[in-house]
Amino acid sequence: MNSRSALRPLLRATRFQCLNSPRHFTQNSVAHAESSQPTNHERTTHFGFETVAEAEKEARGKPVLVAGVFSNVAENYDTMNDFMSLGIHRLWKDHFVRSINPGTSTPSSSSQTSPSPGWTMLDVAGGTGDIAFRLLDHATNINASPSSTITISDINPSMLAEGRKRSLTTVYAHSSRLSFLLANSEHLESVSDNSIDLYTVAFGIRNFTDQPKALREAYRVLKPGGVFACLEFSGVTNSLFDAVYKRWSFGAIPLIGQLVAGDRASYQYLVESIEKHPKQEEFRDMIREAGFEVPGKGWEDLTGGIAAIHKGIKPVVKS
Amino acid sequence: MALGLNRHLLASGLPKELITACTTTTYQYPRHFSVLNRPLPNYEGHVPLTRLEKTGLAIGSAVYSLYNPYRADLIAALGEATATPYFIYRLRDAMLSDPTGRRILRDRPRISSKTLSMEHLRSLPENSVGRTYVGWLDREGVSPDTRDSVKYIDDEECAYVMQRYRECHDLYHALTGLPIFREGEIALKAFEFANTLLPMTGMSLASVITLKPTERKRFFQIYLPWAMDNGVKSKEVINIYWEEQLGRNVESLRVELGIDKPVDMRDIRKKDRARRKAEKEAKERSGDSLGIN
């Protein structure tokens, strides 16, 4: 298990001790009282239940830790998702894409008579291409928009490589409609302002180090009238179902990860990251704060709140 | 609560209070907790599991590793999940009731390529323990660093005992001369079961169903009787301080422990293959000369 032994030296940061959470990645054994405080200039974020440094350059920082997790699970990504959602993730993704309805006459075009130039789409943290291929298929086959294009962006090269591999079995294999971009969602330097019609992120945003920053980047790259759509795990609304779901997540998922993939630690991280991610209302407020116009309630619960779709629109400035 | 004061301990002459203390479990937290509220780990890498999780892990890893025996991590997990209650404590007590075992528990030596220099081992005399071990490692193409660390055993000292057992497994290969392929591994597991009583070693004998018929026959006729006989009558192999025995002649170590070397497996397999090949050739030749059959 080379990847696991490479992961262990990276996972050394603990700042605050959370008394009822497992200390899987610590260097020290039973270290409760003497927790080291973060230095004042170091900003921290969460990595599951661990609190780690934000800094990208440091070996202990969150981006490196997240990169490690996803390099480990890249090949088994679908298996992992199937276990975590009992296969329902496929239905969620289908519904997500249908509710966006990509490829209709472009939202930012003011003229209704000229032929649709197609949507310019960006799928962030979409390495393996699940959402991107669905979006292209929907645009092409349902909305007859063969000029819609998509860029798949991901911070992790293994996930992107997996996406490239999978694209070979689709009709978009070597087409100019599909492109790949290795980038951090918080610094989309190669994407210009006001250039994207649709920004999607599915099951990615909970892993971001600085979610407000990523939301502001999304705001920047979208055209006025452009759509931000996010599919992510969220809070189960029914408390009885939630009790069962939490026990399944924290008990069965890491065990299945150990049995099937030989990697308990990555799956433990994944369920902890779901727990720490802001729930429906809080996340809607974060989207609003980034400048998006969020109509209505602001989200749609899926399967009792296990996942939720959040949408926002970049306001059009009346000239 | 002593789980049966065995005769070794009683014969060791240690004070009774010490014996009782040694055979009790040493949990430091209440036994019942939920997955949402795990206690703090007792050592680095420790993952406290609930009883339900341990059962699930035991069953899952038993089934999966029978199907795919290359998943060494699952075999390790199976060992840890089934070691409690009783079995790992018994093994730890066996160490405590022997002077060398006690020294090992105090020193806590680890076996890895960092603590045992391969170069030094290769320079040791022929037929020494260390030379046989490194020769075996080289021939089978393995290194001492491939063992997982213990995660699921709650008591810290018992976790070390399990780790020690795991790291010494390759040395048991060198001690008995059994090779690494499936037939040899199963024979060695039978020996380990008779000697250490760890349930995983016994459960892994189920993989006898995956052996070829001739191998299975050999196992039941030769190696299983050998393993049971020698495992029971010999001293506890967990108590060997390997780091001190490296320069010693293997045969003298075997004599001291009370282990007979089993029939050389590679030898017997080679002879068997040669015999079958000769039979096949004879059959072909007799068929050719007449043009019929």
Coordinates of C-alpha atoms in Angstrom, one line a residue, chain B residues 30 34 38 64 74 83 98 116 123 132 146 175 177 186 207 215 222 230 235 252 258 267 272 274:
Chain B
P30 CA -16.0 1.8 29.2
S34 CA -21.0 4.3 19.6
R38 CA -15.2 6.9 19.8
Y64 CA -12.7 -11.6 1.3
L74 CA -7.3 -8.1 5.4
A83 CA -7.7 -11.9 18.8
D98 CA 9.0 -16.5 30.4
L116 CA 18.1 -5.4 11.0
S123 CA 27.8 -11.7 6.2
T132 CA 19.0 -18.4 6.5
T146 CA 5.8 -5.1 4.3
L175 CA 13.1 -21.6 11.3
G177 CA 12.2 -24.1 6.2
I186 CA -0.8 -23.0 5.1
S207 CA -7.8 -22.1 2.5
E215 CA -1.0 -30.7 -2.2
I222 CA 2.6 -35.0 6.3
N230 CA 5.7 -29.7 16.9
K235 CA 8.4 -23.9 23.3
S252 CA 20.8 -25.8 17.4
G258 CA 12.0 -28.8 20.4
D267 CA 12.2 -31.1 -2.6
D272 CA 6.5 -35.1 -7.5
A274 CA 9.6 -35.0 -12.0

